[in-house]
Coordinates of C-alpha atoms and ligand atoms in Angstrom, one line a residue:
X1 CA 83.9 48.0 -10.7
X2 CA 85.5 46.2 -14.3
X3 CA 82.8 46.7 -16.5
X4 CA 83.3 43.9 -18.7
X5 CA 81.2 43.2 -22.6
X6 CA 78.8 40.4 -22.6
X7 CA 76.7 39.1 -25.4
X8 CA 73.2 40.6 -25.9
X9 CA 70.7 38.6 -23.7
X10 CA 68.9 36.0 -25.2
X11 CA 65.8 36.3 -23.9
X12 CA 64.7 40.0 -22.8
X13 CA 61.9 39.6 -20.3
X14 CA 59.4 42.8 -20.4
X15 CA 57.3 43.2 -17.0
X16 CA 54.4 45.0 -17.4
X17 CA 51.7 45.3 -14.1
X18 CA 48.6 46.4 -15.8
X19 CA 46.0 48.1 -13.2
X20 CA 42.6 48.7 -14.9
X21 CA 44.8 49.8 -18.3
X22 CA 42.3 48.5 -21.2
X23 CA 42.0 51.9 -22.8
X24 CA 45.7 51.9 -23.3
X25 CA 46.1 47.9 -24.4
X26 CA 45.2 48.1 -27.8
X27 CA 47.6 50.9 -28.2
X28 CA 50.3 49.2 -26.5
X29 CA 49.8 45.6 -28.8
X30 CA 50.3 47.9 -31.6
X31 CA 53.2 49.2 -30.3
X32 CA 54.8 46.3 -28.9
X33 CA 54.1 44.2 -31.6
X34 CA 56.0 46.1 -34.0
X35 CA 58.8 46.7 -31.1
X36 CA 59.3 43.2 -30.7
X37 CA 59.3 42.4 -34.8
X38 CA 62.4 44.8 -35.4
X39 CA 64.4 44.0 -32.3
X40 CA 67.0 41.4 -32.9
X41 CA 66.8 40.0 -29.3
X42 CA 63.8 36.9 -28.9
X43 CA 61.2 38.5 -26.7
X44 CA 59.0 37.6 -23.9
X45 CA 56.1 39.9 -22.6
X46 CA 55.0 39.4 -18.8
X47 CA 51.6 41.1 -18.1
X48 CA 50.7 41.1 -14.9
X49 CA 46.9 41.8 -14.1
X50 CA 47.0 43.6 -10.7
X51 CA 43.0 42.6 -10.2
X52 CA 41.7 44.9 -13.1
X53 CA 38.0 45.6 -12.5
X54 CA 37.5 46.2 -16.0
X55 CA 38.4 44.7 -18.9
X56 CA 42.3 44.3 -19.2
X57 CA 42.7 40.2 -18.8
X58 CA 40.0 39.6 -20.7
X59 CA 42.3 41.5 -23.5
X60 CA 45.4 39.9 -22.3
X61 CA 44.0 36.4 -22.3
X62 CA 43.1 36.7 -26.0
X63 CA 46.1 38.2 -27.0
X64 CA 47.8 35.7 -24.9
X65 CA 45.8 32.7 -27.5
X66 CA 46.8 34.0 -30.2
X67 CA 50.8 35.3 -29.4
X68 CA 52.8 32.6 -27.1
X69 CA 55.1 34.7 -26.2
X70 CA 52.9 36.9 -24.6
X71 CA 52.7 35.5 -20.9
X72 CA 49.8 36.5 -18.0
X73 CA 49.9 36.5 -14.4
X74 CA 46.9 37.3 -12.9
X75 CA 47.0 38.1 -9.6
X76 CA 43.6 37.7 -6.9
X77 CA 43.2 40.9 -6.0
X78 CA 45.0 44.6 -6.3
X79 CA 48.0 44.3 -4.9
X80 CA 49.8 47.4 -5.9
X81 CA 52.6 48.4 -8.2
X82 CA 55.6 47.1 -6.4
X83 CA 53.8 43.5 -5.4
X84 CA 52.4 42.9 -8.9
X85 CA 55.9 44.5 -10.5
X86 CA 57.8 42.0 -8.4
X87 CA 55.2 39.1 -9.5
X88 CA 56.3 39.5 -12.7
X89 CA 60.0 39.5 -12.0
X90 CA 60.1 36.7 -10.4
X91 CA 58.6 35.0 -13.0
X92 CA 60.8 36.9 -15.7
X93 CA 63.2 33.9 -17.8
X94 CA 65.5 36.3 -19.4
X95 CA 68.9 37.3 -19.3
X96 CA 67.9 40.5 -18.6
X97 CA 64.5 42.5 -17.9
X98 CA 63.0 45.2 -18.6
X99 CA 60.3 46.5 -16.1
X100 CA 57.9 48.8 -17.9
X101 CA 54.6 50.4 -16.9
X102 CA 51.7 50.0 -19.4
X103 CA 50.5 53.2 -20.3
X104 CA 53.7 54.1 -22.8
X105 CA 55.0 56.4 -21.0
X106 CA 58.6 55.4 -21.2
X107 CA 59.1 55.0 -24.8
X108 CA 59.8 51.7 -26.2
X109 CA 62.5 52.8 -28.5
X110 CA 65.0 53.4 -24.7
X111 CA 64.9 49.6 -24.6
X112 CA 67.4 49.5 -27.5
X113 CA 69.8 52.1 -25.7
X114 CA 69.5 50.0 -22.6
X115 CA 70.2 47.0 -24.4
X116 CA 73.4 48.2 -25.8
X117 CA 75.0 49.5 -22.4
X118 CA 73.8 45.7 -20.7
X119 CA 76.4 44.6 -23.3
X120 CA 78.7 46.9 -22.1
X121 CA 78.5 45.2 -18.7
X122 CA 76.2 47.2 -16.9
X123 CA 73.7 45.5 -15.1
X124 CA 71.1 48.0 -13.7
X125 CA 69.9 50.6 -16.8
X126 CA 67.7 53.0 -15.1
X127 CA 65.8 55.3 -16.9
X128 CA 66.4 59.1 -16.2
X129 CA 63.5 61.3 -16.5
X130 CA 64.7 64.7 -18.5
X131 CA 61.3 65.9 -19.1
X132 CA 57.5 64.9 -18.4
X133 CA 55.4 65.7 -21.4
X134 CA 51.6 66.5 -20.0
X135 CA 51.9 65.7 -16.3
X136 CA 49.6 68.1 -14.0
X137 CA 52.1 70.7 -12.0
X138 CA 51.3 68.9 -8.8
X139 CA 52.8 65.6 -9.8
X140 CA 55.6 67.1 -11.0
X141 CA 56.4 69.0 -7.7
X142 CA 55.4 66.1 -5.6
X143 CA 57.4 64.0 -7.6
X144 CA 60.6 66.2 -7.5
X145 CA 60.3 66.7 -3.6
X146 CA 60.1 62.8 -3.4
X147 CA 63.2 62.2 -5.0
X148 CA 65.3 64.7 -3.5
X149 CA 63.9 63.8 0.2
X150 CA 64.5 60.1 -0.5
X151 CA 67.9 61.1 -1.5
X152 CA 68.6 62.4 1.8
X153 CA 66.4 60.0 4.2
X154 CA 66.7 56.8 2.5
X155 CA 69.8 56.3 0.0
X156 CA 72.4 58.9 -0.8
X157 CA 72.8 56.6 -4.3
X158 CA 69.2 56.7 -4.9
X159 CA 69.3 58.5 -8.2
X160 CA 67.1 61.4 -9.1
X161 CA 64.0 61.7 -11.2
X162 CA 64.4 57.6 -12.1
X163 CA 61.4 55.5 -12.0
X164 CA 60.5 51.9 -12.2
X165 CA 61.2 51.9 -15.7
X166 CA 64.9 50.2 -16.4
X167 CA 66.9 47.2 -17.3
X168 CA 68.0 44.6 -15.2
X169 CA 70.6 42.0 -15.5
X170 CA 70.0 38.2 -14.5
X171 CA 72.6 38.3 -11.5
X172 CA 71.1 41.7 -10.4
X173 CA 67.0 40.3 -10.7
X174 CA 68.2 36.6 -8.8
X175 CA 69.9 39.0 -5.8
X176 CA 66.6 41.4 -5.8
X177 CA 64.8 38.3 -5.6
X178 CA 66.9 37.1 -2.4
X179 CA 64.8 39.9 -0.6
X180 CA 61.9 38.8 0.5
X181 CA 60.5 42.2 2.3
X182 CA 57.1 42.6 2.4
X183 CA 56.6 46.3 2.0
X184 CA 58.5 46.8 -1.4
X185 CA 60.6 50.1 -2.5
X186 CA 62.1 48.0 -6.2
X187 CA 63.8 51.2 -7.0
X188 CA 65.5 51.7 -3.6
X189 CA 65.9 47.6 -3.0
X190 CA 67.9 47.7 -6.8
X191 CA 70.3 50.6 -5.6
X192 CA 70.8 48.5 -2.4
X193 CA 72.3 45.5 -4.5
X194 CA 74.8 47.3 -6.0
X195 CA 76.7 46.0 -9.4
X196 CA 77.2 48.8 -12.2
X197 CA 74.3 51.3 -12.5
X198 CA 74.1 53.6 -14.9
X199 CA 71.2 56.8 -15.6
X200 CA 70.0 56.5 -18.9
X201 CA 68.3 60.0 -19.9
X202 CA 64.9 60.1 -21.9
X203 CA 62.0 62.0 -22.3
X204 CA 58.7 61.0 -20.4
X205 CA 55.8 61.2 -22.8
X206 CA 52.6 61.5 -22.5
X207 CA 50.2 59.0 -20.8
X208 CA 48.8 57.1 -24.3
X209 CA 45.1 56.8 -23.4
X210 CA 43.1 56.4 -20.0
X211 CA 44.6 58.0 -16.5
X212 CA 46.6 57.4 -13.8
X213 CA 46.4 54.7 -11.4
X214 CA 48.3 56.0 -8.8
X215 CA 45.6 58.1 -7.0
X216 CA 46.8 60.9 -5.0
X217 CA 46.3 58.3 -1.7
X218 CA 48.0 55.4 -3.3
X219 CA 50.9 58.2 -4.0
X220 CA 51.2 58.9 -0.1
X221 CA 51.2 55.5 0.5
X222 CA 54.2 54.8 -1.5
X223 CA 56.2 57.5 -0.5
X224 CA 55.4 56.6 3.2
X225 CA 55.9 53.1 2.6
X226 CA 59.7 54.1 0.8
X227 CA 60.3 56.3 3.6
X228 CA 59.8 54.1 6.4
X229 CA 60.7 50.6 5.1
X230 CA 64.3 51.9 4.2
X231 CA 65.3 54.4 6.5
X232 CA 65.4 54.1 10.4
X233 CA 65.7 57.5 10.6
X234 CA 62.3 58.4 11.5
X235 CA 62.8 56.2 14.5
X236 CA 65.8 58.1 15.5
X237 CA 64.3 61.0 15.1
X238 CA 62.2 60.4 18.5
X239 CA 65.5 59.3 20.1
X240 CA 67.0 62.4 19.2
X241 CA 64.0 64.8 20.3
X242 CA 64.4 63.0 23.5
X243 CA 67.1 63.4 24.1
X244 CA 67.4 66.9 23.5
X245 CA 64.1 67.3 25.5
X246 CA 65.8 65.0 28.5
X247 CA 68.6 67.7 28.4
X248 CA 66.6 71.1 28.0
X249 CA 64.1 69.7 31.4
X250 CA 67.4 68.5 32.9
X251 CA 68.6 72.3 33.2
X252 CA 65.1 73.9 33.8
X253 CA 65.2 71.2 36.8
X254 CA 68.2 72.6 38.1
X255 CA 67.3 75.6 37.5
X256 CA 64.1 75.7 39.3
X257 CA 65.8 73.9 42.5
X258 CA 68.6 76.8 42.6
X259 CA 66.3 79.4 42.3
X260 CA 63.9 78.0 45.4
X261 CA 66.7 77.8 46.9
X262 CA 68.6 81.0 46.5
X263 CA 65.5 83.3 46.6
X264 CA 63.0 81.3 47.9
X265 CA 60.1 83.2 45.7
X266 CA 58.8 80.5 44.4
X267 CA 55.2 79.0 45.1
X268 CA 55.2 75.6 47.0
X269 CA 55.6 73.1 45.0
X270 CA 56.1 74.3 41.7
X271 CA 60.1 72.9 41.9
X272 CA 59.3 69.9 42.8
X273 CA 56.5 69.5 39.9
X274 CA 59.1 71.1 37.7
X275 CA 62.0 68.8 38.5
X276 CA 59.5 65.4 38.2
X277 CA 57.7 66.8 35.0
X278 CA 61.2 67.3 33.2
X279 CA 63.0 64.2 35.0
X280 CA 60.1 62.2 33.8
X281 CA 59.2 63.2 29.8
X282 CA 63.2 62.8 29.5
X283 CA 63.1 60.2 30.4
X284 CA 60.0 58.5 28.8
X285 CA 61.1 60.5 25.7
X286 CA 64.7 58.8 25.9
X287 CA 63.8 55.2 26.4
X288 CA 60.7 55.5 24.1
X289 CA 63.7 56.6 21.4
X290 CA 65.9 53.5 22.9
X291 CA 62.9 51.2 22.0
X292 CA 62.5 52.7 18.5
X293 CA 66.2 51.8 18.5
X294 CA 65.6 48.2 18.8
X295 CA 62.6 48.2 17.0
X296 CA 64.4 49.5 14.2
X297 CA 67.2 46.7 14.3
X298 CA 63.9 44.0 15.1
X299 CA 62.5 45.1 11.7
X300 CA 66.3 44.9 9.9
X301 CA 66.5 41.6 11.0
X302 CA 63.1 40.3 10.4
X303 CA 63.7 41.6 6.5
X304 CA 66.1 38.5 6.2
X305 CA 68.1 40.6 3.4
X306 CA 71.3 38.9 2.3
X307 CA 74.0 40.4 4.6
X308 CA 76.0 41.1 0.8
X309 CA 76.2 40.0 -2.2
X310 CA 79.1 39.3 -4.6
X311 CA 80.2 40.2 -7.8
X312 CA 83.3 38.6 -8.6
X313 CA 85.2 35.5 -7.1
X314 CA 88.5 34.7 -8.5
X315 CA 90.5 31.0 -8.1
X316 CA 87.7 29.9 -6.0
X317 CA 86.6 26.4 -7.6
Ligands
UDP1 N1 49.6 49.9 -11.6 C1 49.4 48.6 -11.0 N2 48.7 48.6 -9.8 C2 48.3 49.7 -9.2 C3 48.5 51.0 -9.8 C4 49.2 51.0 -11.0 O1 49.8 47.6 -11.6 O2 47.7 49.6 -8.1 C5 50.3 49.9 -12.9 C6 49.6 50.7 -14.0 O3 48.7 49.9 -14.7 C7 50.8 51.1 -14.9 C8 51.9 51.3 -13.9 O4 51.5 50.6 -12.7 O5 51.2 50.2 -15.8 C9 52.1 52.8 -13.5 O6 50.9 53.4 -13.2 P1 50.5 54.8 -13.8 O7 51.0 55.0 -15.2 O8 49.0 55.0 -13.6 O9 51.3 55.8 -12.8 P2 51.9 57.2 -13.1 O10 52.7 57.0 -14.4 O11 50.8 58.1 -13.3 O12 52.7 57.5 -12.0
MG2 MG1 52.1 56.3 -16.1

């Protein structure tokens, strides 16, 4: 791909879903506010209030009156991550967007960095985790299993150790909008579109204030939902077993008649409930597989993703 320079954005978008996060908001306003007074690109900030039960929109809403370029979108209900980060991206104006979490975790100052390689004529930034300051041992080796088994069952591109946190270019965020998928893997949907991606290495910090909001459960759920809303595999998996089961019964069948036959020490029978037992799970093992097969191309279908989508035309008026 011809990377080619482009002007800074004019508007950078931030996304932020915000999920119960009022211990960290005063922090980040701090923050931000000084962020957005030294950067030389205008600004927009996009909370989105994933149903907080406590008091984060109350917090937004007045920082909201006072700031306007501080925008809320308040959704009914928890909705998760992924739905309330995509809320906010389809609501993003910018040239380019910045998806962030609220916590400060990924440090404001990467923005910058990203910025600069956007005008190099990149158009997905993703931050690369070096490090994770303060993270308990089992979120680290959950998290590292979960990228490398990704990698292998979902998206050989998928890069390692990257989360949410990145930049995105306009003609990148309008195709990842195209897909209107229910169950929502951003990270893995954005290496699906393509364009020029490029890692972006940083140092994770520390959580500012308050705790996680991905519960070990809502943790499982994500991974399950990455897993099986990008890769068929699991579905081919059973088609696989059954066959090799079909095959292994197959041979014990034949078996089992040859050896009634040949030394006729065998109870009555036993090769006959060999032969149908084997003949049978094949076979229900097989076309249970076969199913999963269509299944599988049933739920690519019903996805309605954009069969491709372009980067460059040329002479075409
Ligand atoms: N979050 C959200 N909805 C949820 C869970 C989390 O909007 O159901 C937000 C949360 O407020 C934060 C971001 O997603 O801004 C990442 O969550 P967190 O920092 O708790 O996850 P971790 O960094 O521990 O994986
Ligand atoms: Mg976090």
């Amino acid at each position: 791909m011809i990377l080619e320079r482009r002007p800074a954005p004019r508007l950078l978008s931030l996304v932020i879903p915000c999920f119960n996060e009022e211990a960290v908001l005063p922090i980040l306003r701090d923050r931000l506010s000084s962020f957005v007074k030294s950067f030389s690109i205008p600004v927009e900030i996009i909370f989105v209030d994933d149903g907080s039960r406590d008091n984060t929109l109350l917090f937004l809403m007045r920082w909201a009156s006072e700031n306007s370029a501080v925008k809320i979108i308040g959704l009914a209900r928890n909705f998760g991550h992924q739905n309330a980060a995509t809320a906010g991206l389809d609501a993003a104006k910018g040239d380019a967007v910045v998806l962030m979490d609220a916590d400060l975790q990924d440090p404001l100052e990467v923005i910058q960095q990203m910025t600069e390689k956007y005008c190099e004529g990149y158009d997905v930034i993703y931050g690369q985790r070096i490090s994770r300051e303060g993270e308990s041992w089992f979120k680290r080796i959950t998290a590292w299993l979960f990228y490398r088994l990704m990698k292998v069952l979902v998206h050989s591109d998928l890069p390692l150790d990257a989360g949410d946190f990145r930049l995105i270019s306009r003609r990148s965020l309008d195709a990842l909008c195209s897909m209107h998928e229910v169950h929502r893997f951003l990270r893995g949907m954005i290496t699906w579109v393509g364009f020029a991606q490029v890692p972006l290495k940083y140092r994770r910090d520390v959580r500012a204030a308050g705790s996680t909001k991905y519960t070990v459960w809502k943790m499982c759920r994500f991974a399950w939902n990455a897993i099986v809303s990008f890769s068929p595999l699991p579905l081919r998996i059973s088609l696989v077993i059954g066959i090799i089961v079909a095959c292994g019964g197959a041979i014990y069948g034949i078996y089992a008649v040859l050896r009634s036959l040949i030394y006729h020490d065998t109870v009555l029978g036993w090769t006959t409930q060999i032969v149908l037992t084997s003949v049978l799970g094949g076979t229900i093992l097989v076309s249970n597989g076969l199913l999963g097969e269509y299944v599988g191309r049933i739920f690519e279908e019903i996805k309605g993703r954009p069969l491709y989508i372009v980067a460059t035309r040329v002479n075409f008026s």
